[in-house]
PDB file of C-alpha atoms in Angstrom:
ATOM      1  CA  THR A   1     -63.479 -21.294 131.854  1.00 48.00           C
ATOM      2  CA  GLN A   2     -62.826 -19.071 128.833  1.00 52.00           C
ATOM      3  CA  LEU A   3     -62.102 -15.460 129.718  1.00 83.00           C
ATOM      4  CA  LEU A   4     -63.395 -14.546 126.279  1.00 92.00           C
ATOM      5  CA  GLU A   5     -66.866 -15.749 125.311  1.00 94.00           C
ATOM      6  CA  GLN A   6     -67.679 -16.096 121.650  1.00 96.00           C
ATOM      7  CA  SER A   7     -71.128 -16.341 120.128  1.00 96.00           C
ATOM      8  CA  PRO A   8     -72.562 -18.051 118.331  1.00 97.00           C
ATOM      9  CA  GLN A   9     -70.545 -21.256 118.667  1.00 96.00           C
ATOM     10  CA  PHE A  10     -71.836 -22.546 115.336  1.00 96.00           C
ATOM     11  CA  LEU A  11     -73.233 -20.740 112.336  1.00 96.00           C
ATOM     12  CA  SER A  12     -74.460 -22.232 109.084  1.00 97.00           C
ATOM     13  CA  ILE A  13     -75.569 -19.810 106.386  1.00 96.00           C
ATOM     14  CA  GLN A  14     -76.104 -19.612 102.647  1.00 97.00           C
ATOM     15  CA  GLU A  15     -73.614 -17.958 100.350  1.00 97.00           C
ATOM     16  CA  GLY A  16     -74.397 -14.255 100.004  1.00 97.00           C
ATOM     17  CA  GLU A  17     -75.805 -13.789 103.499  1.00 97.00           C
ATOM     18  CA  ASN A  18     -74.328 -11.450 106.106  1.00 97.00           C
ATOM     19  CA  LEU A  19     -73.266 -12.537 109.595  1.00 97.00           C
ATOM     20  CA  THR A  20     -71.823 -11.177 112.817  1.00 98.00           C
ATOM     21  CA  VAL A  21     -69.693 -12.989 115.370  1.00 98.00           C
ATOM     22  CA  TYR A  22     -69.312 -11.614 118.888  1.00 97.00           C
ATOM     23  CA  CYS A  23     -66.470 -11.802 121.394  1.00 96.00           C
ATOM     24  CA  ASN A  24     -67.296 -10.650 124.925  1.00 95.00           C
ATOM     25  CA  SER A  25     -65.512 -10.413 128.247  1.00 92.00           C
ATOM     26  CA  SER A  26     -65.854  -8.844 131.655  1.00 89.00           C
ATOM     27  CA  SER A  27     -62.159  -7.968 131.494  1.00 87.00           C
ATOM     28  CA  VAL A  28     -60.492  -5.061 129.736  1.00 88.00           C
ATOM     29  CA  PHE A  29     -58.054  -5.962 126.987  1.00 86.00           C
ATOM     30  CA  SER A  30     -55.116  -3.935 125.748  1.00 84.00           C
ATOM     31  CA  SER A  31     -55.872  -5.321 122.295  1.00 86.00           C
ATOM     32  CA  LEU A  32     -57.868  -8.021 120.597  1.00 91.00           C
ATOM     33  CA  GLN A  33     -56.908 -10.147 117.668  1.00 93.00           C
ATOM     34  CA  TRP A  34     -59.089 -12.189 115.324  1.00 96.00           C
ATOM     35  CA  TYR A  35     -57.772 -15.412 113.826  1.00 96.00           C
ATOM     36  CA  ARG A  36     -59.141 -17.853 111.295  1.00 96.00           C
ATOM     37  CA  GLN A  37     -58.293 -21.531 111.545  1.00 96.00           C
ATOM     38  CA  GLU A  38     -58.905 -24.152 108.886  1.00 93.00           C
ATOM     39  CA  PRO A  39     -58.986 -27.906 109.583  1.00 90.00           C
ATOM     40  CA  GLY A  40     -55.518 -29.334 110.113  1.00 90.00           C
ATOM     41  CA  GLU A  41     -53.905 -25.918 110.273  1.00 94.00           C
ATOM     42  CA  GLY A  42     -52.899 -23.430 112.943  1.00 95.00           C
ATOM     43  CA  PRO A  43     -54.705 -20.130 113.479  1.00 95.00           C
ATOM     44  CA  VAL A  44     -53.820 -17.340 111.061  1.00 94.00           C
ATOM     45  CA  LEU A  45     -54.073 -13.718 112.152  1.00 93.00           C
ATOM     46  CA  LEU A  46     -56.712 -11.621 110.386  1.00 95.00           C
ATOM     47  CA  VAL A  47     -56.550  -8.348 112.296  1.00 94.00           C
ATOM     48  CA  THR A  48     -55.518  -6.634 115.523  1.00 91.00           C
ATOM     49  CA  VAL A  49     -57.660  -3.912 117.113  1.00 92.00           C
ATOM     50  CA  VAL A  50     -56.115  -1.709 119.762  1.00 89.00           C
ATOM     51  CA  THR A  51     -58.122   1.449 120.401  1.00 90.00           C
ATOM     52  CA  GLY A  52     -61.570   1.461 122.018  1.00 92.00           C
ATOM     53  CA  GLY A  53     -64.182   2.077 119.315  1.00 94.00           C
ATOM     54  CA  GLU A  54     -61.772   1.170 116.542  1.00 95.00           C
ATOM     55  CA  VAL A  55     -63.187  -0.214 113.314  1.00 96.00           C
ATOM     56  CA  LYS A  56     -61.034  -2.036 110.777  1.00 96.00           C
ATOM     57  CA  LYS A  57     -62.047  -3.371 107.387  1.00 96.00           C
ATOM     58  CA  LEU A  58     -60.466  -6.227 105.519  1.00 94.00           C
ATOM     59  CA  LYS A  59     -62.307  -6.617 102.204  1.00 95.00           C
ATOM     60  CA  ARG A  60     -65.732  -8.029 103.193  1.00 97.00           C
ATOM     61  CA  LEU A  61     -64.760  -8.375 106.877  1.00 97.00           C
ATOM     62  CA  THR A  62     -65.377  -5.558 109.373  1.00 97.00           C
ATOM     63  CA  PHE A  63     -63.890  -5.739 112.855  1.00 97.00           C
ATOM     64  CA  GLN A  64     -64.921  -3.523 115.739  1.00 96.00           C
ATOM     65  CA  PHE A  65     -63.422  -3.067 119.206  1.00 95.00           C
ATOM     66  CA  GLY A  66     -65.841  -1.958 121.920  1.00 94.00           C
ATOM     67  CA  ASP A  67     -65.447   1.474 123.486  1.00 94.00           C
ATOM     68  CA  ALA A  68     -64.573  -0.087 126.843  1.00 93.00           C
ATOM     69  CA  ARG A  69     -62.171  -2.590 125.209  1.00 91.00           C
ATOM     70  CA  LYS A  70     -64.081  -5.521 126.679  1.00 92.00           C
ATOM     71  CA  ASP A  71     -65.723  -6.804 123.526  1.00 94.00           C
ATOM     72  CA  SER A  72     -65.298  -7.077 119.795  1.00 96.00           C
ATOM     73  CA  SER A  73     -67.285  -8.128 116.760  1.00 97.00           C
ATOM     74  CA  LEU A  74     -66.571  -9.514 113.324  1.00 97.00           C
ATOM     75  CA  HIS A  75     -69.057  -8.825 110.548  1.00 98.00           C
ATOM     76  CA  ILE A  76     -68.862 -10.585 107.194  1.00 97.00           C
ATOM     77  CA  THR A  77     -70.774  -9.160 104.259  1.00 97.00           C
ATOM     78  CA  ALA A  78     -71.955 -11.390 101.428  1.00 97.00           C
ATOM     79  CA  ALA A  79     -70.336 -14.538 102.792  1.00 97.00           C
ATOM     80  CA  GLN A  80     -68.587 -16.886 100.388  1.00 97.00           C
ATOM     81  CA  THR A  81     -67.916 -20.606 100.693  1.00 96.00           C
ATOM     82  CA  GLY A  82     -64.248 -19.753 101.145  1.00 95.00           C
ATOM     83  CA  ASP A  83     -65.114 -18.003 104.418  1.00 96.00           C
ATOM     84  CA  THR A  84     -65.884 -21.386 105.988  1.00 96.00           C
ATOM     85  CA  GLY A  85     -63.685 -22.026 109.011  1.00 95.00           C
ATOM     86  CA  LEU A  86     -63.179 -21.516 112.735  1.00 97.00           C
ATOM     87  CA  TYR A  87     -62.988 -17.876 113.792  1.00 97.00           C
ATOM     88  CA  LEU A  88     -61.154 -17.162 117.045  1.00 97.00           C
ATOM     89  CA  CYS A  89     -60.779 -13.975 119.026  1.00 96.00           C
ATOM     90  CA  ALA A  90     -57.753 -13.615 121.282  1.00 93.00           C
ATOM     91  CA  GLY A  91     -56.253 -10.994 123.499  1.00 88.00           C
ATOM     92  CA  ARG A  92     -54.103 -10.106 126.418  1.00 78.00           C
ATOM     93  CA  PRO A  93     -55.906  -8.706 129.471  1.00 67.00           C
ATOM     94  CA  ASN A  94     -54.620  -5.413 130.818  1.00 66.00           C
ATOM     95  CA  ASN A  95     -53.462  -7.069 134.036  1.00 60.00           C
ATOM     96  CA  ASN A  96     -51.632  -9.911 132.316  1.00 56.00           C
ATOM     97  CA  ALA A  97     -47.919  -9.645 132.836  1.00 53.00           C
ATOM     98  CA  GLY A  98     -47.260 -12.599 130.577  1.00 57.00           C
ATOM     99  CA  ASN A  99     -47.021 -12.787 126.858  1.00 66.00           C
ATOM    100  CA  MET A 100     -49.490 -15.506 126.032  1.00 77.00           C
ATOM    101  CA  LEU A 101     -52.744 -15.035 124.212  1.00 85.00           C
ATOM    102  CA  THR A 102     -56.098 -15.837 125.784  1.00 89.00           C
ATOM    103  CA  PHE A 103     -58.455 -17.282 123.184  1.00 93.00           C
ATOM    104  CA  GLY A 104     -62.210 -17.434 122.966  1.00 95.00           C
ATOM    105  CA  GLY A 105     -63.950 -20.739 122.360  1.00 95.00           C
ATOM    106  CA  GLY A 106     -64.309 -20.050 118.644  1.00 96.00           C
ATOM    107  CA  THR A 107     -67.163 -19.717 116.179  1.00 97.00           C
ATOM    108  CA  ARG A 108     -67.393 -22.437 113.573  1.00 96.00           C
ATOM    109  CA  LEU A 109     -68.792 -20.953 110.360  1.00 97.00           C
ATOM    110  CA  MET A 110     -70.092 -22.978 107.454  1.00 96.00           C
ATOM    111  CA  VAL A 111     -71.099 -21.174 104.289  1.00 97.00           C
ATOM    112  CA  LYS A 112     -73.167 -23.320 101.953  1.00 97.00           C
ATOM    113  CA  PRO A 113     -73.283 -22.773  98.196  1.00 95.00           C
TER     114      PRO A 113
ATOM    115  CA  GLY B   1     -39.689 -18.642 103.908  1.00 55.00           C
ATOM    116  CA  ALA B   2     -40.466 -21.701 105.999  1.00 80.00           C
ATOM    117  CA  GLY B   3     -43.072 -21.346 108.689  1.00 93.00           C
ATOM    118  CA  VAL B   4     -43.419 -23.085 112.021  1.00 96.00           C
ATOM    119  CA  SER B   5     -43.361 -26.831 111.585  1.00 97.00           C
ATOM    120  CA  GLN B   6     -44.509 -29.512 113.994  1.00 98.00           C
ATOM    121  CA  SER B   7     -44.052 -33.253 114.076  1.00 97.00           C
ATOM    122  CA  PRO B   8     -45.583 -35.668 114.105  1.00 98.00           C
ATOM    123  CA  ARG B   9     -48.786 -34.267 112.638  1.00 97.00           C
ATOM    124  CA  TYR B  10     -50.791 -37.119 114.153  1.00 97.00           C
ATOM    125  CA  LYS B  11     -50.019 -39.317 117.123  1.00 98.00           C
ATOM    126  CA  VAL B  12     -52.044 -42.152 118.574  1.00 98.00           C
ATOM    127  CA  ALA B  13     -50.973 -43.359 121.995  1.00 98.00           C
ATOM    128  CA  LYS B  14     -52.270 -45.970 124.351  1.00 97.00           C
ATOM    129  CA  ARG B  15     -53.183 -44.698 127.776  1.00 97.00           C
ATOM    130  CA  GLY B  16     -50.103 -44.691 129.957  1.00 97.00           C
ATOM    131  CA  GLN B  17     -47.603 -44.238 127.148  1.00 98.00           C
ATOM    132  CA  ASP B  18     -45.190 -41.322 127.004  1.00 98.00           C
ATOM    133  CA  VAL B  19     -45.207 -39.042 123.948  1.00 98.00           C
ATOM    134  CA  ALA B  20     -42.891 -36.333 122.625  1.00 98.00           C
ATOM    135  CA  LEU B  21     -44.096 -33.592 120.321  1.00 98.00           C
ATOM    136  CA  ARG B  22     -41.638 -31.461 118.367  1.00 98.00           C
ATOM    137  CA  CYS B  23     -41.805 -27.851 117.271  1.00 98.00           C
ATOM    138  CA  ASP B  24     -39.431 -26.183 114.818  1.00 97.00           C
ATOM    139  CA  PRO B  25     -40.022 -22.418 115.052  1.00 96.00           C
ATOM    140  CA  ILE B  26     -39.276 -19.934 112.332  1.00 94.00           C
ATOM    141  CA  SER B  27     -35.510 -19.459 112.150  1.00 92.00           C
ATOM    142  CA  GLY B  28     -34.374 -16.638 114.388  1.00 89.00           C
ATOM    143  CA  HIS B  29     -37.583 -16.456 116.398  1.00 91.00           C
ATOM    144  CA  VAL B  30     -36.687 -16.125 120.053  1.00 90.00           C
ATOM    145  CA  SER B  31     -40.131 -16.501 121.631  1.00 91.00           C
ATOM    146  CA  LEU B  32     -41.919 -19.841 121.516  1.00 94.00           C
ATOM    147  CA  PHE B  33     -45.345 -20.786 122.869  1.00 94.00           C
ATOM    148  CA  TRP B  34     -47.213 -24.057 123.304  1.00 97.00           C
ATOM    149  CA  TYR B  35     -51.014 -24.187 123.320  1.00 97.00           C
ATOM    150  CA  GLN B  36     -53.487 -27.038 123.787  1.00 97.00           C
ATOM    151  CA  GLN B  37     -56.664 -27.026 121.705  1.00 97.00           C
ATOM    152  CA  ALA B  38     -59.362 -29.475 122.717  1.00 95.00           C
ATOM    153  CA  LEU B  39     -61.921 -30.561 120.129  1.00 91.00           C
ATOM    154  CA  GLY B  40     -64.331 -27.725 119.387  1.00 86.00           C
ATOM    155  CA  GLN B  41     -62.533 -25.267 121.662  1.00 91.00           C
ATOM    156  CA  GLY B  42     -60.118 -22.387 121.330  1.00 94.00           C
ATOM    157  CA  PRO B  43     -56.418 -22.875 122.102  1.00 95.00           C
ATOM    158  CA  GLU B  44     -55.322 -22.632 125.725  1.00 94.00           C
ATOM    159  CA  PHE B  45     -51.861 -21.505 126.780  1.00 93.00           C
ATOM    160  CA  LEU B  46     -49.471 -24.114 128.155  1.00 96.00           C
ATOM    161  CA  THR B  47     -45.987 -22.627 128.356  1.00 95.00           C
ATOM    162  CA  TYR B  48     -43.663 -19.927 126.990  1.00 92.00           C
ATOM    163  CA  PHE B  49     -39.950 -19.830 126.203  1.00 93.00           C
ATOM    164  CA  GLN B  50     -37.680 -16.924 125.585  1.00 91.00           C
ATOM    165  CA  ASN B  51     -34.681 -18.490 123.856  1.00 93.00           C
ATOM    166  CA  GLU B  52     -33.861 -21.503 126.043  1.00 95.00           C
ATOM    167  CA  ALA B  53     -35.419 -20.077 129.195  1.00 94.00           C
ATOM    168  CA  GLN B  54     -38.884 -21.297 130.153  1.00 95.00           C
ATOM    169  CA  LEU B  55     -40.373 -18.100 131.543  1.00 91.00           C
ATOM    170  CA  ASP B  56     -43.946 -19.218 132.081  1.00 90.00           C
ATOM    171  CA  LYS B  57     -45.297 -22.724 132.578  1.00 92.00           C
ATOM    172  CA  SER B  58     -48.443 -21.747 134.404  1.00 91.00           C
ATOM    173  CA  GLY B  59     -50.696 -23.392 131.812  1.00 93.00           C
ATOM    174  CA  LEU B  60     -49.241 -26.896 132.048  1.00 96.00           C
ATOM    175  CA  PRO B  61     -52.166 -28.968 133.377  1.00 94.00           C
ATOM    176  CA  SER B  62     -50.136 -31.395 135.484  1.00 94.00           C
ATOM    177  CA  ASP B  63     -46.623 -32.515 136.312  1.00 95.00           C
ATOM    178  CA  ARG B  64     -46.981 -35.121 133.560  1.00 97.00           C
ATOM    179  CA  PHE B  65     -46.400 -32.305 131.082  1.00 98.00           C
ATOM    180  CA  PHE B  66     -42.862 -31.126 130.491  1.00 97.00           C
ATOM    181  CA  ALA B  67     -41.420 -28.813 127.843  1.00 98.00           C
ATOM    182  CA  GLU B  68     -37.869 -27.955 126.907  1.00 97.00           C
ATOM    183  CA  ARG B  69     -35.951 -25.863 124.408  1.00 97.00           C
ATOM    184  CA  PRO B  70     -32.333 -26.617 125.279  1.00 96.00           C
ATOM    185  CA  GLU B  71     -30.616 -24.670 122.481  1.00 94.00           C
ATOM    186  CA  GLY B  72     -33.158 -21.921 122.050  1.00 92.00           C
ATOM    187  CA  SER B  73     -34.540 -23.209 118.766  1.00 94.00           C
ATOM    188  CA  VAL B  74     -36.362 -26.558 118.538  1.00 97.00           C
ATOM    189  CA  SER B  75     -38.741 -27.286 121.389  1.00 98.00           C
ATOM    190  CA  THR B  76     -40.185 -30.557 122.623  1.00 98.00           C
ATOM    191  CA  LEU B  77     -43.374 -31.005 124.621  1.00 98.00           C
ATOM    192  CA  LYS B  78     -43.360 -34.284 126.501  1.00 98.00           C
ATOM    193  CA  ILE B  79     -46.384 -35.879 128.096  1.00 98.00           C
ATOM    194  CA  GLN B  80     -45.783 -38.762 130.454  1.00 98.00           C
ATOM    195  CA  ARG B  81     -48.306 -41.494 131.250  1.00 97.00           C
ATOM    196  CA  THR B  82     -50.839 -40.101 128.801  1.00 98.00           C
ATOM    197  CA  GLN B  83     -54.504 -40.013 129.775  1.00 97.00           C
ATOM    198  CA  GLN B  84     -57.593 -39.808 127.576  1.00 97.00           C
ATOM    199  CA  GLU B  85     -58.163 -36.206 128.629  1.00 96.00           C
ATOM    200  CA  ASP B  86     -54.810 -35.328 127.036  1.00 97.00           C
ATOM    201  CA  SER B  87     -56.344 -35.919 123.600  1.00 97.00           C
ATOM    202  CA  ALA B  88     -56.175 -32.586 121.799  1.00 97.00           C
ATOM    203  CA  VAL B  89     -54.314 -30.649 119.146  1.00 98.00           C
ATOM    204  CA  TYR B  90     -51.056 -29.223 120.457  1.00 98.00           C
ATOM    205  CA  LEU B  91     -50.106 -25.971 118.739  1.00 98.00           C
ATOM    206  CA  CYS B  92     -46.734 -24.285 118.721  1.00 97.00           C
ATOM    207  CA  ALA B  93     -46.289 -20.594 117.932  1.00 95.00           C
ATOM    208  CA  SER B  94     -43.216 -18.406 117.602  1.00 93.00           C
ATOM    209  CA  HIS B  95     -42.333 -14.748 117.425  1.00 87.00           C
ATOM    210  CA  THR B  96     -39.239 -12.797 116.563  1.00 80.00           C
ATOM    211  CA  ARG B  97     -39.355 -10.523 119.612  1.00 72.00           C
ATOM    212  CA  LEU B  98     -38.011 -11.340 123.039  1.00 65.00           C
ATOM    213  CA  ALA B  99     -41.277 -10.165 124.560  1.00 65.00           C
ATOM    214  CA  PRO B 100     -44.078  -9.925 121.985  1.00 63.00           C
ATOM    215  CA  THR B 101     -46.375  -7.000 122.608  1.00 68.00           C
ATOM    216  CA  SER B 102     -50.136  -7.187 122.580  1.00 63.00           C
ATOM    217  CA  THR B 103     -50.283  -6.151 118.936  1.00 69.00           C
ATOM    218  CA  ASP B 104     -47.679  -8.563 117.614  1.00 74.00           C
ATOM    219  CA  THR B 105     -48.465 -11.595 115.515  1.00 79.00           C
ATOM    220  CA  GLN B 106     -47.697 -15.054 116.767  1.00 85.00           C
ATOM    221  CA  TYR B 107     -47.023 -17.470 113.924  1.00 92.00           C
ATOM    222  CA  PHE B 108     -48.650 -20.819 114.519  1.00 95.00           C
ATOM    223  CA  GLY B 109     -47.639 -24.242 113.313  1.00 97.00           C
ATOM    224  CA  PRO B 110     -50.199 -26.751 111.971  1.00 97.00           C
ATOM    225  CA  GLY B 111     -50.352 -28.598 115.274  1.00 97.00           C
ATOM    226  CA  THR B 112     -50.005 -32.202 116.376  1.00 98.00           C
ATOM    227  CA  ARG B 113     -53.260 -34.065 116.869  1.00 97.00           C
ATOM    228  CA  LEU B 114     -52.824 -36.423 119.821  1.00 98.00           C
ATOM    229  CA  THR B 115     -55.356 -39.177 120.380  1.00 98.00           C
ATOM    230  CA  VAL B 116     -55.053 -41.236 123.545  1.00 97.00           C
ATOM    231  CA  LEU B 117     -56.933 -44.520 123.457  1.00 96.00           C
TER     232      LEU B 117
END
């Protein structure tokens, strides 16, 4: 059972469209990270959000951390074919004394030309 | 500089065979993590090393799984008597800190795709 639930699991859109990916939990997280993973590669960190309500922008990507630090979203504006990949959210719960990351199930995005 | 490397990149094993997966972390990185990523899923934590000490192995799914890092650099994940449910991508990640904080980046290798027939 994933502690972090991502939705949607799959998303297929046309180039130029906007999209939002959600990462939800019943647990509070000290921070959340978003990763992108391409086939045959390991996840690569996109951003870390730490403060409840925080919004970070990375070019056409906007990341938001919920006020209660239980959820996060990733919004992509004017998607490009190069955005295709698996998007993963990950975090460490507040009560986790370990150092490992807990990942969501991922959202597989396909952007068609 | 060189990133995290893993070998082999692909491994096909017959059910019941033993396999050994290798991880070469970034030079100087003291923390090392193993994750298992099933097809279509996010990675799940297996075990964590701080130098040569295995501090957390709570994610290892059974006693058939064993990991070591004897000299605090290269790590090997061994799976004995492989089963079909072991088929997955095994990811290794490393970090320079002794105890990465919640905002630190873990650097992932490309993974080893294990297929058990």
